[in-house]
Amino acid sequence: MSIDYKKEIERLKKKLPVTVVGHYYQRDEVFEMADITGDSLELARRCDADNNPWVVFCGVGFMGQSVKIIAPEKRVLMPKIACCAMARMMDGSYFDESVAYMNKHGIKTEDILPITYINSDASVKAKVGVMGGMVCTSSNAYKIIEKGLESGKKILFVPDRCLGQNFANSMGLKSCVIGAEGEECNPQEADVICFNGFCSVHQLFTVDDIEFYREKFEGIKIAVHPECDPAVVDAADFAGSTSQLIKYVNDLDPEQKVAIGTEYNLVNRMRKGNTYVLSSTKPECPTMNETTLEDLYLTLKSIEDNKPINEIFVEPEIRKYAKLALDRMLAL
Ligand code: 13P
Ligand code: SF4
């Protein structure tokens, strides 16, 4: 006999003290089951304020970790412990190497203020916390970098080179990328020094795509996520986090055509006649798409059966320092 997953998920949600959380990039059928939806910043905030002791997080690993760091008393389960490809590009040792690179170029450790994008492992957030740094998301990076600059220190931005460079550009700051091909990164001459990480999904959008749409539809607007290449962000009309993109599109005249450069599930959900995906290939995030309705059902069922699966744990020492970096962001 086949299981009606939707019906079973509804039953389990009613019965159990659990909150189902879903990022905008989740498949539609999973997203529809979530009690809380939003961008990474909203999800971190709202999970903390939520009263249920259980959280089932449909998203990628760093998001579940962030809830566990902010609210350790909660039991956090993930239907799929899928790791964001960008977060996987950096660990504690790469972070140390980046600091060593700056040291080698005459910048003392005490003169570095690290900022990590929330798309990073807890171990990286902990390193940042120890050095007095902060976490940021794509919706508050401007504010966090601005705050960081008040220290008078050089900003080490990890792991996303695009986010670091895009916000540095928008603030009129000089940036460079450690290890970027064909480019010498001299930390003495830059305000923001970026690690060479990136999002493979957002690298799919190109300036050619923008030119294609501008030629095809006169007056079309182009809106992209700041994880896109700086040349793409430069050529776009608007760049913002997932929530900011939704607001931008909702505020447009319904007749206004817009092409959007971010993950497919979100753009597809926003599409109302005049909205296009800014790519000829389908920009799906493979790890976000791993979570299925069946996975969500099995995770909720494991709570009912008292045999929780895929629980997120963060070592106390890592949690302590990662929390410092997250709390500094939330305080702003
Ligand atoms: P948001 O913070 O905008 O939700 O982005 C998260 C993400 O992973 C984008 O690729
Ligand atoms: Fe990570 Fe990119 Fe997927 Fe966002 S879209 S979760 S940054 S791999």
mmCIF file of C-alpha atoms and ligand atoms in Angstrom:
data_model
loop_
_atom_site.group_PDB
_atom_site.id
_atom_site.type_symbol
_atom_site.label_atom_id
_atom_site.label_comp_id
_atom_site.label_asym_id
_atom_site.label_seq_id
_atom_site.Cartn_x
_atom_site.Cartn_y
_atom_site.Cartn_z
ATOM 1 C CA MET A 1 0.000 0.000 0.000
ATOM 2 C CA SER A 2 1.431 3.389 -0.949
ATOM 3 C CA ILE A 3 1.637 6.171 1.628
ATOM 4 C CA ASP A 4 -0.063 9.539 1.024
ATOM 5 C CA TYR A 5 2.948 11.601 2.173
ATOM 6 C CA LYS A 6 1.120 14.939 2.268
ATOM 7 C CA LYS A 7 -1.687 13.553 4.435
ATOM 8 C CA GLU A 8 0.767 11.803 6.751
ATOM 9 C CA ILE A 9 2.928 14.926 7.082
ATOM 10 C CA GLU A 10 -0.159 16.986 8.000
ATOM 11 C CA ARG A 11 -1.169 14.373 10.583
ATOM 12 C CA LEU A 12 2.315 14.274 12.144
ATOM 13 C CA LYS A 13 2.580 18.088 12.220
ATOM 14 C CA LYS A 14 -0.714 18.272 14.140
ATOM 15 C CA LYS A 15 0.316 15.562 16.580
ATOM 16 C CA LEU A 16 3.948 16.499 17.316
ATOM 17 C CA PRO A 17 5.491 19.624 18.940
ATOM 18 C CA VAL A 18 7.453 20.289 15.778
ATOM 19 C CA THR A 19 8.045 23.196 13.402
ATOM 20 C CA VAL A 20 8.808 22.415 9.770
ATOM 21 C CA VAL A 21 11.111 24.996 8.213
ATOM 22 C CA GLY A 22 11.754 25.422 4.475
ATOM 23 C CA HIS A 23 14.156 27.616 2.527
ATOM 24 C CA TYR A 24 12.839 29.242 -0.676
ATOM 25 C CA TYR A 25 15.006 26.947 -2.832
ATOM 26 C CA GLN A 26 13.215 23.776 -1.715
ATOM 27 C CA ARG A 27 11.083 21.823 -4.173
ATOM 28 C CA ASP A 28 7.502 23.178 -4.288
ATOM 29 C CA GLU A 29 5.883 20.119 -2.712
ATOM 30 C CA VAL A 30 8.287 20.287 0.268
ATOM 31 C CA PHE A 31 8.108 24.091 0.525
ATOM 32 C CA GLU A 32 4.294 23.932 0.752
ATOM 33 C CA MET A 33 4.540 21.767 3.868
ATOM 34 C CA ALA A 34 6.696 24.260 5.805
ATOM 35 C CA ASP A 35 5.339 26.287 8.750
ATOM 36 C CA ILE A 36 8.164 28.812 8.456
ATOM 37 C CA THR A 37 9.681 29.905 5.139
ATOM 38 C CA GLY A 38 12.164 32.643 4.312
ATOM 39 C CA ASP A 39 15.740 33.570 3.466
ATOM 40 C CA SER A 40 18.622 32.373 5.640
ATOM 41 C CA LEU A 41 18.493 35.361 7.988
ATOM 42 C CA GLU A 42 14.730 35.174 8.548
ATOM 43 C CA LEU A 43 14.895 31.413 9.120
ATOM 44 C CA ALA A 44 17.664 31.728 11.721
ATOM 45 C CA ARG A 45 15.722 34.473 13.551
ATOM 46 C CA ARG A 46 12.305 32.846 13.424
ATOM 47 C CA CYS A 47 13.488 29.390 14.510
ATOM 48 C CA ASP A 48 15.025 30.978 17.594
ATOM 49 C CA ALA A 49 11.743 32.721 18.474
ATOM 50 C CA ASP A 50 9.647 29.594 17.815
ATOM 51 C CA ASN A 51 8.351 27.630 20.846
ATOM 52 C CA ASN A 52 8.335 24.044 19.569
ATOM 53 C CA PRO A 53 11.169 21.857 20.936
ATOM 54 C CA TRP A 54 11.604 20.051 17.581
ATOM 55 C CA VAL A 55 12.691 21.671 14.309
ATOM 56 C CA VAL A 56 12.672 19.773 11.024
ATOM 57 C CA PHE A 57 14.751 21.887 8.663
ATOM 58 C CA CYS A 58 14.357 21.458 4.906
ATOM 59 C CA GLY A 59 17.416 23.196 3.545
ATOM 60 C CA VAL A 60 21.181 22.694 3.503
ATOM 61 C CA GLY A 61 23.500 21.701 6.359
ATOM 62 C CA PHE A 62 24.711 25.122 7.499
ATOM 63 C CA MET A 63 21.091 26.256 8.002
ATOM 64 C CA GLY A 64 20.273 23.405 10.413
ATOM 65 C CA GLN A 65 23.597 23.997 12.175
ATOM 66 C CA SER A 66 22.782 27.697 12.608
ATOM 67 C CA VAL A 67 19.518 26.871 14.410
ATOM 68 C CA LYS A 68 21.352 24.423 16.698
ATOM 69 C CA ILE A 69 24.015 27.056 17.465
ATOM 70 C CA ILE A 70 21.505 29.817 18.212
ATOM 71 C CA ALA A 71 19.033 27.592 20.086
ATOM 72 C CA PRO A 72 20.966 24.553 21.446
ATOM 73 C CA GLU A 73 18.024 23.343 23.530
ATOM 74 C CA LYS A 74 16.122 22.521 20.324
ATOM 75 C CA ARG A 75 16.297 19.100 18.658
ATOM 76 C CA VAL A 76 17.078 19.861 15.021
ATOM 77 C CA LEU A 77 16.562 17.194 12.351
ATOM 78 C CA MET A 78 17.207 17.538 8.617
ATOM 79 C CA PRO A 79 15.347 15.309 6.129
ATOM 80 C CA LYS A 80 18.582 15.358 4.096
ATOM 81 C CA ILE A 81 21.883 16.516 5.531
ATOM 82 C CA ALA A 82 22.856 18.081 2.205
ATOM 83 C CA CYS A 83 25.906 20.334 2.232
ATOM 84 C CA CYS A 84 25.850 23.651 0.330
ATOM 85 C CA ALA A 85 28.600 23.407 -2.314
ATOM 86 C CA MET A 86 29.986 26.809 -1.370
ATOM 87 C CA ALA A 87 30.095 26.004 2.368
ATOM 88 C CA ARG A 88 32.050 22.847 1.501
ATOM 89 C CA MET A 89 34.784 24.934 -0.147
ATOM 90 C CA MET A 90 36.130 26.169 3.174
ATOM 91 C CA ASP A 91 37.089 24.535 6.462
ATOM 92 C CA GLY A 92 39.059 25.689 9.502
ATOM 93 C CA SER A 93 42.431 24.990 7.892
ATOM 94 C CA TYR A 94 41.618 27.061 4.779
ATOM 95 C CA PHE A 95 40.547 29.837 7.110
ATOM 96 C CA ASP A 96 43.902 29.651 8.938
ATOM 97 C CA GLU A 97 45.724 29.699 5.585
ATOM 98 C CA SER A 98 43.852 32.862 4.579
ATOM 99 C CA VAL A 99 44.876 34.564 7.818
ATOM 100 C CA ALA A 100 48.471 33.351 7.238
ATOM 101 C CA TYR A 101 48.374 34.831 3.701
ATOM 102 C CA MET A 102 47.462 38.214 5.148
ATOM 103 C CA ASN A 103 50.168 37.853 7.837
ATOM 104 C CA LYS A 104 52.707 37.095 5.084
ATOM 105 C CA HIS A 105 51.725 40.379 3.443
ATOM 106 C CA GLY A 106 52.431 42.313 6.629
ATOM 107 C CA ILE A 107 48.942 42.398 8.179
ATOM 108 C CA LYS A 108 48.956 41.241 11.802
ATOM 109 C CA THR A 109 46.210 38.884 12.997
ATOM 110 C CA GLU A 110 44.950 41.516 15.471
ATOM 111 C CA ASP A 111 44.466 43.897 12.531
ATOM 112 C CA ILE A 112 42.113 41.497 10.705
ATOM 113 C CA LEU A 113 38.347 41.432 11.193
ATOM 114 C CA PRO A 114 36.884 38.257 9.659
ATOM 115 C CA ILE A 115 33.333 38.139 8.324
ATOM 116 C CA THR A 116 31.851 34.852 7.208
ATOM 117 C CA TYR A 117 28.826 34.445 5.007
ATOM 118 C CA ILE A 118 26.245 32.292 6.830
ATOM 119 C CA ASN A 119 26.817 29.697 4.043
ATOM 120 C CA SER A 120 29.766 28.224 5.937
ATOM 121 C CA ASP A 121 30.479 25.363 8.304
ATOM 122 C CA ALA A 122 30.178 25.865 12.087
ATOM 123 C CA SER A 123 33.958 25.330 12.396
ATOM 124 C CA VAL A 124 34.584 28.363 10.157
ATOM 125 C CA LYS A 125 32.054 30.460 12.092
ATOM 126 C CA ALA A 126 33.859 29.447 15.305
ATOM 127 C CA LYS A 127 37.236 30.627 13.938
ATOM 128 C CA VAL A 128 35.589 33.919 12.990
ATOM 129 C CA GLY A 129 33.992 34.201 16.444
ATOM 130 C CA VAL A 130 37.334 33.674 18.200
ATOM 131 C CA MET A 131 38.841 36.572 16.216
ATOM 132 C CA GLY A 132 35.994 38.931 17.149
ATOM 133 C CA GLY A 133 34.330 38.654 13.730
ATOM 134 C CA MET A 134 30.749 38.304 12.584
ATOM 135 C CA VAL A 135 28.458 36.262 10.380
ATOM 136 C CA CYS A 136 26.494 37.962 7.596
ATOM 137 C CA THR A 137 23.803 36.902 5.148
ATOM 138 C CA SER A 138 23.069 38.221 1.689
ATOM 139 C CA SER A 139 20.376 40.485 3.146
ATOM 140 C CA ASN A 140 22.542 42.218 5.756
ATOM 141 C CA ALA A 141 26.108 42.021 4.341
ATOM 142 C CA TYR A 142 26.226 45.778 3.644
ATOM 143 C CA LYS A 143 25.389 46.616 7.245
ATOM 144 C CA ILE A 144 27.778 44.006 8.674
ATOM 145 C CA ILE A 145 30.731 45.111 6.512
ATOM 146 C CA GLU A 146 29.979 48.750 7.398
ATOM 147 C CA LYS A 147 30.049 47.791 11.084
ATOM 148 C CA GLY A 148 33.239 45.784 10.561
ATOM 149 C CA LEU A 149 34.977 48.774 8.985
ATOM 150 C CA GLU A 150 34.373 50.817 12.143
ATOM 151 C CA SER A 151 37.082 48.677 13.773
ATOM 152 C CA GLY A 152 39.643 50.205 11.381
ATOM 153 C CA LYS A 153 40.825 46.665 10.527
ATOM 154 C CA LYS A 154 41.178 44.865 7.204
ATOM 155 C CA ILE A 155 38.121 42.720 6.431
ATOM 156 C CA LEU A 156 38.771 39.048 5.616
ATOM 157 C CA PHE A 157 35.597 37.906 3.850
ATOM 158 C CA VAL A 158 34.889 34.144 3.531
ATOM 159 C CA PRO A 159 33.937 31.916 1.774
ATOM 160 C CA ASP A 160 32.108 33.666 -1.127
ATOM 161 C CA ARG A 161 34.365 35.855 -3.258
ATOM 162 C CA CYS A 162 31.358 37.198 -5.215
ATOM 163 C CA LEU A 163 29.396 38.381 -2.206
ATOM 164 C CA GLY A 164 32.546 39.977 -0.752
ATOM 165 C CA GLN A 165 33.435 41.744 -3.987
ATOM 166 C CA ASN A 166 29.873 42.803 -4.795
ATOM 167 C CA PHE A 167 29.353 44.472 -1.440
ATOM 168 C CA ALA A 168 32.845 46.021 -1.495
ATOM 169 C CA ASN A 169 32.018 47.474 -4.957
ATOM 170 C CA SER A 170 28.657 48.840 -3.794
ATOM 171 C CA MET A 171 30.389 50.546 -0.848
ATOM 172 C CA GLY A 172 33.197 51.994 -2.976
ATOM 173 C CA LEU A 173 35.808 49.801 -1.258
ATOM 174 C CA LYS A 174 38.808 48.062 -2.789
ATOM 175 C CA SER A 175 38.756 44.272 -2.761
ATOM 176 C CA CYS A 176 40.894 41.369 -3.922
ATOM 177 C CA VAL A 177 40.577 37.590 -3.999
ATOM 178 C CA ILE A 178 43.260 35.336 -2.509
ATOM 179 C CA GLY A 179 44.420 32.877 -5.174
ATOM 180 C CA ALA A 180 42.261 34.280 -7.995
ATOM 181 C CA GLU A 181 43.532 33.299 -11.432
ATOM 182 C CA GLY A 182 45.599 35.989 -13.156
ATOM 183 C CA GLU A 183 45.185 38.458 -10.297
ATOM 184 C CA GLU A 184 47.641 39.388 -7.578
ATOM 185 C CA CYS A 185 45.909 39.934 -4.235
ATOM 186 C CA ASN A 186 47.809 42.467 -2.166
ATOM 187 C CA PRO A 187 46.005 42.814 1.188
ATOM 188 C CA GLN A 188 47.911 46.044 1.875
ATOM 189 C CA GLU A 189 46.076 47.713 -1.009
ATOM 190 C CA ALA A 190 42.590 46.311 -0.386
ATOM 191 C CA ASP A 191 39.921 46.959 2.269
ATOM 192 C CA VAL A 192 38.133 43.630 1.784
ATOM 193 C CA ILE A 193 40.207 40.490 1.185
ATOM 194 C CA CYS A 194 38.084 37.592 -0.065
ATOM 195 C CA PHE A 195 38.528 33.822 0.017
ATOM 196 C CA ASN A 196 38.146 32.245 -3.420
ATOM 197 C CA GLY A 197 34.843 30.368 -2.813
ATOM 198 C CA PHE A 198 31.731 30.620 -4.968
ATOM 199 C CA CYS A 199 28.269 29.200 -5.593
ATOM 200 C CA SER A 200 28.218 26.861 -8.580
ATOM 201 C CA VAL A 201 24.533 27.625 -9.221
ATOM 202 C CA HIS A 202 24.888 31.410 -9.319
ATOM 203 C CA GLN A 203 27.994 31.140 -11.534
ATOM 204 C CA LEU A 204 25.632 29.956 -14.273
ATOM 205 C CA PHE A 205 24.323 33.467 -14.903
ATOM 206 C CA THR A 206 26.363 35.530 -17.358
ATOM 207 C CA VAL A 207 26.462 39.027 -18.819
ATOM 208 C CA ASP A 208 25.569 37.352 -22.163
ATOM 209 C CA ASP A 209 22.300 36.135 -20.582
ATOM 210 C CA ILE A 210 21.533 39.714 -19.529
ATOM 211 C CA GLU A 211 22.315 41.059 -23.018
ATOM 212 C CA PHE A 212 20.141 38.342 -24.551
ATOM 213 C CA TYR A 213 17.112 39.363 -22.487
ATOM 214 C CA ARG A 214 17.709 43.096 -22.916
ATOM 215 C CA GLU A 215 17.769 42.607 -26.704
ATOM 216 C CA LYS A 216 14.748 40.285 -26.714
ATOM 217 C CA PHE A 217 12.501 42.425 -24.474
ATOM 218 C CA GLU A 218 13.014 46.172 -24.510
ATOM 219 C CA GLY A 219 12.794 47.668 -21.026
ATOM 220 C CA ILE A 220 13.057 44.318 -19.209
ATOM 221 C CA LYS A 221 14.412 44.489 -15.647
ATOM 222 C CA ILE A 222 17.173 42.170 -14.502
ATOM 223 C CA ALA A 223 17.315 41.107 -10.839
ATOM 224 C CA VAL A 224 20.035 38.815 -9.461
ATOM 225 C CA HIS A 225 21.324 37.323 -6.210
ATOM 226 C CA PRO A 226 24.611 38.847 -4.942
ATOM 227 C CA GLU A 227 26.261 35.394 -5.198
ATOM 228 C CA CYS A 228 26.449 36.106 -8.947
ATOM 229 C CA ASP A 229 29.691 37.257 -10.542
ATOM 230 C CA PRO A 230 30.416 41.006 -9.982
ATOM 231 C CA ALA A 231 30.177 41.650 -13.757
ATOM 232 C CA VAL A 232 26.626 40.190 -13.703
ATOM 233 C CA VAL A 233 25.631 42.202 -10.632
ATOM 234 C CA ASP A 234 27.056 45.340 -12.280
ATOM 235 C CA ALA A 235 24.995 44.770 -15.414
ATOM 236 C CA ALA A 236 21.762 44.039 -13.488
ATOM 237 C CA ASP A 237 19.117 46.525 -12.321
ATOM 238 C CA PHE A 238 18.844 45.020 -8.854
ATOM 239 C CA ALA A 239 20.750 42.593 -6.608
ATOM 240 C CA GLY A 240 19.350 41.169 -3.380
ATOM 241 C CA SER A 241 18.814 38.176 -1.125
ATOM 242 C CA THR A 242 16.031 35.723 -1.902
ATOM 243 C CA SER A 243 13.491 37.684 0.190
ATOM 244 C CA GLN A 244 14.622 40.973 -1.319
ATOM 245 C CA LEU A 245 14.239 39.514 -4.836
ATOM 246 C CA ILE A 246 10.682 38.406 -4.040
ATOM 247 C CA LYS A 247 9.839 41.878 -2.729
ATOM 248 C CA TYR A 248 11.429 43.526 -5.791
ATOM 249 C CA VAL A 249 9.354 41.408 -8.173
ATOM 250 C CA ASN A 250 6.137 41.859 -6.163
ATOM 251 C CA ASP A 251 6.564 45.629 -6.195
ATOM 252 C CA LEU A 252 6.873 45.762 -10.009
ATOM 253 C CA ASP A 253 3.974 46.671 -12.254
ATOM 254 C CA PRO A 254 2.416 43.285 -13.285
ATOM 255 C CA GLU A 255 3.081 44.173 -16.953
ATOM 256 C CA GLN A 256 6.787 44.795 -16.301
ATOM 257 C CA LYS A 257 8.963 41.981 -17.650
ATOM 258 C CA VAL A 258 11.763 40.797 -15.345
ATOM 259 C CA ALA A 259 14.478 38.134 -15.671
ATOM 260 C CA ILE A 260 15.789 36.731 -12.407
ATOM 261 C CA GLY A 261 19.188 35.228 -11.665
ATOM 262 C CA THR A 262 18.751 32.851 -8.776
ATOM 263 C CA GLU A 263 17.753 29.252 -8.025
ATOM 264 C CA TYR A 264 15.125 27.728 -10.287
ATOM 265 C CA ASN A 265 12.527 26.603 -7.704
ATOM 266 C CA LEU A 266 12.185 30.126 -6.347
ATOM 267 C CA VAL A 267 12.023 31.832 -9.746
ATOM 268 C CA ASN A 268 9.511 29.287 -10.983
ATOM 269 C CA ARG A 269 7.305 29.941 -7.945
ATOM 270 C CA MET A 270 7.490 33.713 -8.520
ATOM 271 C CA ARG A 271 6.678 33.420 -12.205
ATOM 272 C CA LYS A 272 3.494 35.264 -13.062
ATOM 273 C CA GLY A 273 3.499 35.659 -16.831
ATOM 274 C CA ASN A 274 6.189 38.299 -17.104
ATOM 275 C CA THR A 275 8.966 36.680 -15.074
ATOM 276 C CA TYR A 276 11.848 34.755 -16.705
ATOM 277 C CA VAL A 277 14.742 32.592 -15.527
ATOM 278 C CA LEU A 278 17.956 34.429 -16.443
ATOM 279 C CA SER A 279 19.663 31.375 -17.954
ATOM 280 C CA SER A 280 19.301 28.944 -20.805
ATOM 281 C CA THR A 281 20.183 26.100 -18.410
ATOM 282 C CA LYS A 282 17.969 25.183 -15.466
ATOM 283 C CA PRO A 283 19.736 26.740 -12.437
ATOM 284 C CA GLU A 284 18.789 24.134 -9.839
ATOM 285 C CA CYS A 285 20.728 23.826 -6.587
ATOM 286 C CA PRO A 286 21.458 20.080 -6.447
ATOM 287 C CA THR A 287 21.757 19.930 -2.666
ATOM 288 C CA MET A 288 18.616 21.980 -1.980
ATOM 289 C CA ASN A 289 16.757 19.680 -4.363
ATOM 290 C CA GLU A 290 17.801 16.515 -2.546
ATOM 291 C CA THR A 291 15.006 16.790 0.037
ATOM 292 C CA THR A 292 11.832 14.994 -1.014
ATOM 293 C CA LEU A 293 8.367 14.700 0.482
ATOM 294 C CA GLU A 294 9.202 11.126 1.467
ATOM 295 C CA ASP A 295 12.319 12.325 3.358
ATOM 296 C CA LEU A 296 10.224 14.888 5.214
ATOM 297 C CA TYR A 297 7.636 12.248 6.106
ATOM 298 C CA LEU A 298 10.312 9.764 7.320
ATOM 299 C CA THR A 299 11.933 12.442 9.482
ATOM 300 C CA LEU A 300 8.649 13.410 11.149
ATOM 301 C CA LYS A 301 7.746 9.739 11.567
ATOM 302 C CA SER A 302 11.096 9.134 13.302
ATOM 303 C CA ILE A 303 10.053 11.648 15.978
ATOM 304 C CA GLU A 304 6.710 9.898 16.431
ATOM 305 C CA ASP A 305 8.526 6.547 16.721
ATOM 306 C CA ASN A 306 10.978 7.973 19.249
ATOM 307 C CA LYS A 307 13.910 7.122 16.986
ATOM 308 C CA PRO A 308 14.941 10.525 15.580
ATOM 309 C CA ILE A 309 17.052 10.420 12.429
ATOM 310 C CA ASN A 310 19.521 12.898 10.908
ATOM 311 C CA GLU A 311 19.857 14.952 14.062
ATOM 312 C CA ILE A 312 22.225 17.939 13.977
ATOM 313 C CA PHE A 313 24.851 18.199 16.717
ATOM 314 C CA VAL A 314 27.519 20.860 17.083
ATOM 315 C CA GLU A 315 30.497 20.304 19.407
ATOM 316 C CA PRO A 316 30.191 22.575 22.496
ATOM 317 C CA GLU A 317 33.532 24.343 21.898
ATOM 318 C CA ILE A 318 32.673 25.061 18.249
ATOM 319 C CA ARG A 319 29.168 26.107 19.203
ATOM 320 C CA LYS A 320 30.388 28.546 21.849
ATOM 321 C CA TYR A 321 32.540 30.547 19.407
ATOM 322 C CA ALA A 322 30.269 30.158 16.372
ATOM 323 C CA LYS A 323 27.450 31.553 18.524
ATOM 324 C CA LEU A 324 29.542 34.634 19.286
ATOM 325 C CA ALA A 325 29.842 35.340 15.542
ATOM 326 C CA LEU A 326 26.126 34.702 14.927
ATOM 327 C CA ASP A 327 25.020 36.724 17.963
ATOM 328 C CA ARG A 328 27.101 39.710 16.824
ATOM 329 C CA MET A 329 25.149 39.615 13.561
ATOM 330 C CA LEU A 330 21.750 39.168 15.222
ATOM 331 C CA ALA A 331 22.482 42.051 17.624
ATOM 332 C CA LEU A 332 22.757 44.370 14.622
HETATM 333 P P1 13P B 1 19.480 33.759 1.036
HETATM 334 O O1 13P B 1 20.189 34.175 2.277
HETATM 335 O O2 13P B 1 19.228 34.892 0.123
HETATM 336 O O3 13P B 1 18.264 32.984 1.387
HETATM 337 O O4 13P B 1 20.459 32.824 0.194
HETATM 338 C C1 13P B 1 20.878 31.590 0.623
HETATM 339 C C2 13P B 1 21.544 30.880 -0.457
HETATM 340 O O5 13P B 1 22.050 29.795 -0.271
HETATM 341 C C3 13P B 1 21.626 31.497 -1.771
HETATM 342 O O6 13P B 1 22.267 30.671 -2.667
HETATM 343 FE FE1 SF4 B 2 24.823 26.787 -1.591
HETATM 344 FE FE2 SF4 B 2 24.618 27.864 -4.019
HETATM 345 FE FE3 SF4 B 2 22.890 25.998 -3.246
HETATM 346 FE FE4 SF4 B 2 22.816 28.458 -2.178
HETATM 347 S S1 SF4 B 2 22.405 27.889 -4.288
HETATM 348 S S2 SF4 B 2 22.665 26.526 -1.077
HETATM 349 S S3 SF4 B 2 25.030 28.935 -2.106
HETATM 350 S S4 SF4 B 2 25.116 25.744 -3.535
#
